[in-house]
């Protein structure tokens, strides 16, 4: 797992341009429907981009989840699917890949990330427990709550400030964690829920120094650390780029070290691992693995497929090894940065530093005249779709949901619209088109009004809520 023998163009030629470490072998046509058709589609979708038909979308930046392009090798792997109910050969390839690159002992496949979140939450949380974490993620927190736990945010304050230039805005604040231990007792904290990178904060990384310090803290208090490894490759890129002593290490080496400070991880393989569906849970403690294996057969499938077909496990095993390569991760993060820099040059407010998987427009600064309960980031996502058929996602008050105790909206400090870049799918020209559309929406900002919520589902409301224009 030393550095690969090839170099990126940037490494070879210094300040010259970089380019993707792949070429395109198959294409999928896309088109922009007319303004009139977009207006109709948006209204029919209740101004919720989750409710649009993808046929009506031009450039789809809803998510980087399950939207990556697989490589020729991964597609070849699909043909090697061993579709046995039990003990498929592909499961053993997957297990080996996770053990090799992430370093955990026991591997349990799941249909996607939230399947693994369900298993770990039910396996280790007791009713009344507290789960500290570096900012919430929607499905993660819900599974912790459904298991009887209460999530407590212990991320550093800078993470809630979209203008802070802190290089590791995903870091845990150990004083906040200490305060929680003092308040509720370490025996009521089964684990720290650590995500690298932090999706809701704008794709911000955790430093190696922070996870090391966290490990020491947790060892002193008998608390475990479980990692949301969904975008850890990107987290490792930032460590390589920004943290002293890691510039000469490969992403794979950094990953292995980072994971070694944790007790296990859950994974949405639909992101870093470059597959369209899949997930896994991997842990180092046999008792936790046993509980999770007992449950996986109830909710997902046998413990050697966990809801995935053999062929999908093969593509995933190949994707794990492919996605972790330095040039793959670098090209991915640099494409995101390219889009972000275009916007910054035009003075458009985004979360800084630019994160790993997406550009987050700061809707509070974009639409300062729209109050938070008129859904500024939902409004921005709707306006962007109307302008150009580009699909983005609300990450603000709608995503934050309601406080289960008071029933009121949670009012998050961050009110963001996320433009998430799928891996290996769009070109630089697509990024230019997206940036120009955002500029057009920005130029119209003073005339834009907010939204009213007219339908609200009970769980994860952002997926299915409906709105009307004010
Ligand atoms: N953890 C993080 C950090 C995620 O971003 C996601 C999914 C999950 C867990 C759950 O995984 O979708 O495979 O069940 N994020 C997607 C997104 C949906 O668009 O950010 P899943």
PDB file of C-alpha atoms in Angstrom, residues 157-331:
ATOM      1  CA  UNK A 157     -17.884  25.692  17.090  1.00  0.00           C
ATOM      2  CA  UNK A 158     -16.123  26.628  13.844  1.00  0.00           C
ATOM      3  CA  UNK A 159     -18.115  23.895  12.060  1.00  0.00           C
ATOM      4  CA  UNK A 160     -21.314  25.911  12.536  1.00  0.00           C
ATOM      5  CA  UNK A 161     -19.744  29.011  10.984  1.00  0.00           C
ATOM      6  CA  UNK A 162     -19.750  28.821   7.166  1.00  0.00           C
ATOM      7  CA  UNK A 163     -17.072  31.529   6.942  1.00  0.00           C
ATOM      8  CA  UNK A 164     -14.526  30.007   9.355  1.00  0.00           C
ATOM      9  CA  UNK A 165     -11.383  28.914   7.501  1.00  0.00           C
ATOM     10  CA  UNK A 166     -10.432  26.261  10.081  1.00  0.00           C
ATOM     11  CA  UNK A 167      -8.689  23.427   8.146  1.00  0.00           C
ATOM     12  CA  UNK A 168     -10.375  20.639  10.150  1.00  0.00           C
ATOM     13  CA  UNK A 169     -13.886  21.810  10.849  1.00  0.00           C
ATOM     14  CA  UNK A 170     -14.992  18.227  11.451  1.00  0.00           C
ATOM     15  CA  UNK A 171     -12.983  17.950  14.677  1.00  0.00           C
ATOM     16  CA  UNK A 172     -14.524  16.913  17.966  1.00  0.00           C
ATOM     17  CA  UNK A 173     -14.286  19.453  20.795  1.00  0.00           C
ATOM     18  CA  UNK A 174     -12.999  17.385  23.717  1.00  0.00           C
ATOM     19  CA  UNK A 175     -14.176  19.987  26.258  1.00  0.00           C
ATOM     20  CA  UNK A 176     -17.751  19.554  25.024  1.00  0.00           C
ATOM     21  CA  UNK A 177     -17.286  15.802  25.271  1.00  0.00           C
ATOM     22  CA  UNK A 178     -15.873  16.131  28.802  1.00  0.00           C
ATOM     23  CA  UNK A 179     -18.859  18.277  29.779  1.00  0.00           C
ATOM     24  CA  UNK A 180     -21.215  15.550  28.533  1.00  0.00           C
ATOM     25  CA  UNK A 181     -19.309  12.882  30.483  1.00  0.00           C
ATOM     26  CA  UNK A 182     -19.553  15.073  33.616  1.00  0.00           C
ATOM     27  CA  UNK A 183     -23.265  15.607  33.086  1.00  0.00           C
ATOM     28  CA  UNK A 184     -24.501  12.096  32.224  1.00  0.00           C
ATOM     29  CA  UNK A 185     -21.628   9.758  33.182  1.00  0.00           C
ATOM     30  CA  UNK A 186     -19.388   7.768  30.859  1.00  0.00           C
ATOM     31  CA  UNK A 187     -21.416   4.616  31.577  1.00  0.00           C
ATOM     32  CA  UNK A 188     -24.343   6.175  29.666  1.00  0.00           C
ATOM     33  CA  UNK A 189     -22.240   6.922  26.589  1.00  0.00           C
ATOM     34  CA  UNK A 190     -21.745   3.713  24.588  1.00  0.00           C
ATOM     35  CA  UNK A 191     -19.704   5.329  21.833  1.00  0.00           C
ATOM     36  CA  UNK A 192     -18.702   8.496  20.052  1.00  0.00           C
ATOM     37  CA  UNK A 193     -20.268   8.744  16.601  1.00  0.00           C
ATOM     38  CA  UNK A 194     -17.432  10.125  14.498  1.00  0.00           C
ATOM     39  CA  UNK A 195     -17.912  11.030  10.829  1.00  0.00           C
ATOM     40  CA  UNK A 196     -15.123  11.758   8.366  1.00  0.00           C
ATOM     41  CA  UNK A 197     -15.817  13.973   6.455  1.00  0.00           C
ATOM     42  CA  UNK A 198     -18.790  15.752   8.051  1.00  0.00           C
ATOM     43  CA  UNK A 199     -21.548  15.910   5.470  1.00  0.00           C
ATOM     44  CA  UNK A 200     -23.842  18.472   7.143  1.00  0.00           C
ATOM     45  CA  UNK A 201     -20.937  20.807   7.936  1.00  0.00           C
ATOM     46  CA  UNK A 202     -20.025  21.043   4.260  1.00  0.00           C
ATOM     47  CA  UNK A 203     -17.833  17.978   3.780  1.00  0.00           C
ATOM     48  CA  UNK A 204     -15.313  19.087   6.407  1.00  0.00           C
ATOM     49  CA  UNK A 205     -12.541  16.765   7.609  1.00  0.00           C
ATOM     50  CA  UNK A 206     -11.348  15.459  10.994  1.00  0.00           C
ATOM     51  CA  UNK A 207      -7.596  15.663  11.626  1.00  0.00           C
ATOM     52  CA  UNK A 208      -5.445  12.702  12.606  1.00  0.00           C
ATOM     53  CA  UNK A 209      -4.371  14.611  15.736  1.00  0.00           C
ATOM     54  CA  UNK A 210      -8.015  14.960  16.731  1.00  0.00           C
ATOM     55  CA  UNK A 211      -8.908  11.281  16.321  1.00  0.00           C
ATOM     56  CA  UNK A 212      -5.744  10.330  18.248  1.00  0.00           C
ATOM     57  CA  UNK A 213      -6.664  12.654  21.111  1.00  0.00           C
ATOM     58  CA  UNK A 214     -10.220  11.338  21.013  1.00  0.00           C
ATOM     59  CA  UNK A 215      -8.917   7.780  21.305  1.00  0.00           C
ATOM     60  CA  UNK A 216      -6.918   8.699  24.410  1.00  0.00           C
ATOM     61  CA  UNK A 217      -9.932  10.419  25.912  1.00  0.00           C
ATOM     62  CA  UNK A 218     -12.210   7.477  25.193  1.00  0.00           C
ATOM     63  CA  UNK A 219      -9.712   4.961  26.576  1.00  0.00           C
ATOM     64  CA  UNK A 220      -9.651   6.891  29.838  1.00  0.00           C
ATOM     65  CA  UNK A 221     -13.430   6.767  30.092  1.00  0.00           C
ATOM     66  CA  UNK A 222     -14.154   3.332  28.637  1.00  0.00           C
ATOM     67  CA  UNK A 223     -16.081   4.719  25.656  1.00  0.00           C
ATOM     68  CA  UNK A 224     -15.862   3.243  22.164  1.00  0.00           C
ATOM     69  CA  UNK A 225     -15.514   5.102  18.881  1.00  0.00           C
ATOM     70  CA  UNK A 226     -17.506   4.096  15.834  1.00  0.00           C
ATOM     71  CA  UNK A 227     -16.719   5.800  12.576  1.00  0.00           C
ATOM     72  CA  UNK A 228     -19.049   6.810   9.789  1.00  0.00           C
ATOM     73  CA  UNK A 229     -16.558   5.938   7.044  1.00  0.00           C
ATOM     74  CA  UNK A 230     -18.818   7.050   4.191  1.00  0.00           C
ATOM     75  CA  UNK A 231     -16.420   9.703   2.867  1.00  0.00           C
ATOM     76  CA  UNK A 232     -13.212   8.759   4.669  1.00  0.00           C
ATOM     77  CA  UNK A 233     -11.130   8.673   1.465  1.00  0.00           C
ATOM     78  CA  UNK A 234     -11.850  12.373   1.044  1.00  0.00           C
ATOM     79  CA  UNK A 235     -11.094  12.994   4.717  1.00  0.00           C
ATOM     80  CA  UNK A 236      -7.706  11.315   4.197  1.00  0.00           C
ATOM     81  CA  UNK A 237      -7.014  13.547   1.189  1.00  0.00           C
ATOM     82  CA  UNK A 238      -7.367  16.613   3.418  1.00  0.00           C
ATOM     83  CA  UNK A 239      -5.063  15.085   6.043  1.00  0.00           C
ATOM     84  CA  UNK A 240      -2.499  14.397   3.313  1.00  0.00           C
ATOM     85  CA  UNK A 241      -2.839  17.953   2.052  1.00  0.00           C
ATOM     86  CA  UNK A 242      -3.024  19.855   5.360  1.00  0.00           C
ATOM     87  CA  UNK A 243      -1.612  17.921   8.293  1.00  0.00           C
ATOM     88  CA  UNK A 244       2.044  17.923   9.136  1.00  0.00           C
ATOM     89  CA  UNK A 245       3.745  14.558   8.667  1.00  0.00           C
ATOM     90  CA  UNK A 246       1.202  13.141   6.216  1.00  0.00           C
ATOM     91  CA  UNK A 247       2.200  14.801   2.924  1.00  0.00           C
ATOM     92  CA  UNK A 248       4.264  11.801   1.866  1.00  0.00           C
ATOM     93  CA  UNK A 249       1.822   9.119   2.937  1.00  0.00           C
ATOM     94  CA  UNK A 250      -0.684   7.545   0.581  1.00  0.00           C
ATOM     95  CA  UNK A 251      -4.432   7.900   1.145  1.00  0.00           C
ATOM     96  CA  UNK A 252      -4.477   4.145   1.847  1.00  0.00           C
ATOM     97  CA  UNK A 253      -1.844   4.475   4.574  1.00  0.00           C
ATOM     98  CA  UNK A 254      -3.614   7.436   6.154  1.00  0.00           C
ATOM     99  CA  UNK A 255      -6.918   5.570   6.071  1.00  0.00           C
ATOM    100  CA  UNK A 256      -5.468   2.542   7.816  1.00  0.00           C
ATOM    101  CA  UNK A 257      -3.962   4.666  10.555  1.00  0.00           C
ATOM    102  CA  UNK A 258      -7.136   6.695  11.091  1.00  0.00           C
ATOM    103  CA  UNK A 259      -9.321   3.609  11.352  1.00  0.00           C
ATOM    104  CA  UNK A 260      -6.873   2.048  13.821  1.00  0.00           C
ATOM    105  CA  UNK A 261      -7.977   4.644  16.414  1.00  0.00           C
ATOM    106  CA  UNK A 262     -11.600   3.515  16.136  1.00  0.00           C
ATOM    107  CA  UNK A 263     -13.472   0.354  17.150  1.00  0.00           C
ATOM    108  CA  UNK A 264     -15.400  -0.116  13.965  1.00  0.00           C
ATOM    109  CA  UNK A 265     -17.224   1.668  11.182  1.00  0.00           C
ATOM    110  CA  UNK A 266     -20.420   1.768   9.211  1.00  0.00           C
ATOM    111  CA  UNK A 267     -20.314   2.585   5.560  1.00  0.00           C
ATOM    112  CA  UNK A 268     -22.536   3.847   2.810  1.00  0.00           C
ATOM    113  CA  UNK A 269     -20.543   2.184   0.025  1.00  0.00           C
ATOM    114  CA  UNK A 270     -22.557   4.247  -2.464  1.00  0.00           C
ATOM    115  CA  UNK A 271     -20.076   7.085  -1.969  1.00  0.00           C
ATOM    116  CA  UNK A 272     -16.295   6.545  -1.639  1.00  0.00           C
ATOM    117  CA  UNK A 273     -16.518   2.865  -2.550  1.00  0.00           C
ATOM    118  CA  UNK A 274     -17.853   3.710  -6.030  1.00  0.00           C
ATOM    119  CA  UNK A 275     -20.890   1.438  -6.262  1.00  0.00           C
ATOM    120  CA  UNK A 276     -24.519   2.186  -7.023  1.00  0.00           C
ATOM    121  CA  UNK A 277     -25.827   0.221  -4.046  1.00  0.00           C
ATOM    122  CA  UNK A 278     -24.316  -1.373  -0.959  1.00  0.00           C
ATOM    123  CA  UNK A 279     -23.024  -0.838   2.541  1.00  0.00           C
ATOM    124  CA  UNK A 280     -21.281  -2.545   5.401  1.00  0.00           C
ATOM    125  CA  UNK A 281     -20.605  -2.622   9.088  1.00  0.00           C
ATOM    126  CA  UNK A 282     -17.162  -3.662  10.321  1.00  0.00           C
ATOM    127  CA  UNK A 283     -16.137  -3.935  13.967  1.00  0.00           C
ATOM    128  CA  UNK A 284     -13.260  -5.181  16.092  1.00  0.00           C
ATOM    129  CA  UNK A 285     -15.216  -6.594  19.046  1.00  0.00           C
ATOM    130  CA  UNK A 286     -16.574 -10.125  18.655  1.00  0.00           C
ATOM    131  CA  UNK A 287     -19.602  -9.516  20.902  1.00  0.00           C
ATOM    132  CA  UNK A 288     -20.765  -6.531  18.830  1.00  0.00           C
ATOM    133  CA  UNK A 289     -20.220  -8.492  15.623  1.00  0.00           C
ATOM    134  CA  UNK A 290     -22.281 -11.346  16.994  1.00  0.00           C
ATOM    135  CA  UNK A 291     -25.208  -9.081  17.902  1.00  0.00           C
ATOM    136  CA  UNK A 292     -25.093  -7.387  14.515  1.00  0.00           C
ATOM    137  CA  UNK A 293     -24.951 -10.751  12.737  1.00  0.00           C
ATOM    138  CA  UNK A 294     -27.982 -11.902  14.680  1.00  0.00           C
ATOM    139  CA  UNK A 295     -29.881  -8.856  13.533  1.00  0.00           C
ATOM    140  CA  UNK A 296     -28.691  -8.718   9.945  1.00  0.00           C
ATOM    141  CA  UNK A 297     -30.608 -11.912   9.146  1.00  0.00           C
ATOM    142  CA  UNK A 298     -33.814 -10.265  10.391  1.00  0.00           C
ATOM    143  CA  UNK A 299     -33.518  -6.943   8.585  1.00  0.00           C
ATOM    144  CA  UNK A 300     -31.140  -7.327   5.622  1.00  0.00           C
ATOM    145  CA  UNK A 301     -30.384 -10.918   4.612  1.00  0.00           C
ATOM    146  CA  UNK A 302     -27.944 -13.674   5.504  1.00  0.00           C
ATOM    147  CA  UNK A 303     -24.678 -12.398   7.052  1.00  0.00           C
ATOM    148  CA  UNK A 304     -22.757 -13.276   3.879  1.00  0.00           C
ATOM    149  CA  UNK A 305     -24.821 -11.006   1.620  1.00  0.00           C
ATOM    150  CA  UNK A 306     -26.783  -8.572   3.831  1.00  0.00           C
ATOM    151  CA  UNK A 307     -29.129  -7.456   1.060  1.00  0.00           C
ATOM    152  CA  UNK A 308     -26.599  -7.306  -1.770  1.00  0.00           C
ATOM    153  CA  UNK A 309     -26.371  -9.562  -4.820  1.00  0.00           C
ATOM    154  CA  UNK A 310     -23.079 -11.425  -5.263  1.00  0.00           C
ATOM    155  CA  UNK A 311     -22.271  -9.274  -8.282  1.00  0.00           C
ATOM    156  CA  UNK A 312     -22.769  -6.100  -6.258  1.00  0.00           C
ATOM    157  CA  UNK A 313     -20.373  -7.341  -3.579  1.00  0.00           C
ATOM    158  CA  UNK A 314     -17.778  -8.029  -6.277  1.00  0.00           C
ATOM    159  CA  UNK A 315     -18.122  -4.533  -7.767  1.00  0.00           C
ATOM    160  CA  UNK A 316     -17.850  -3.156  -4.231  1.00  0.00           C
ATOM    161  CA  UNK A 317     -14.702  -5.117  -3.405  1.00  0.00           C
ATOM    162  CA  UNK A 318     -13.088  -3.738  -6.579  1.00  0.00           C
ATOM    163  CA  UNK A 319     -14.441  -0.231  -5.863  1.00  0.00           C
ATOM    164  CA  UNK A 320     -12.873  -0.185  -2.397  1.00  0.00           C
ATOM    165  CA  UNK A 321      -9.397  -0.766  -3.835  1.00  0.00           C
ATOM    166  CA  UNK A 322      -9.930   1.559  -6.785  1.00  0.00           C
ATOM    167  CA  UNK A 323     -11.507   4.472  -4.935  1.00  0.00           C
ATOM    168  CA  UNK A 324      -8.701   4.735  -2.372  1.00  0.00           C
ATOM    169  CA  UNK A 325      -6.020   5.462  -5.011  1.00  0.00           C
ATOM    170  CA  UNK A 326      -4.447   8.884  -4.549  1.00  0.00           C
ATOM    171  CA  UNK A 327      -5.128  10.091  -8.085  1.00  0.00           C
ATOM    172  CA  UNK A 328      -8.812   9.070  -7.899  1.00  0.00           C
ATOM    173  CA  UNK A 329      -9.439  10.946  -4.669  1.00  0.00           C
ATOM    174  CA  UNK A 330      -7.413  13.978  -5.754  1.00  0.00           C
ATOM    175  CA  UNK A 331      -9.306  14.360  -9.036  1.00  0.00           C
TER     176      UNK A 331
END
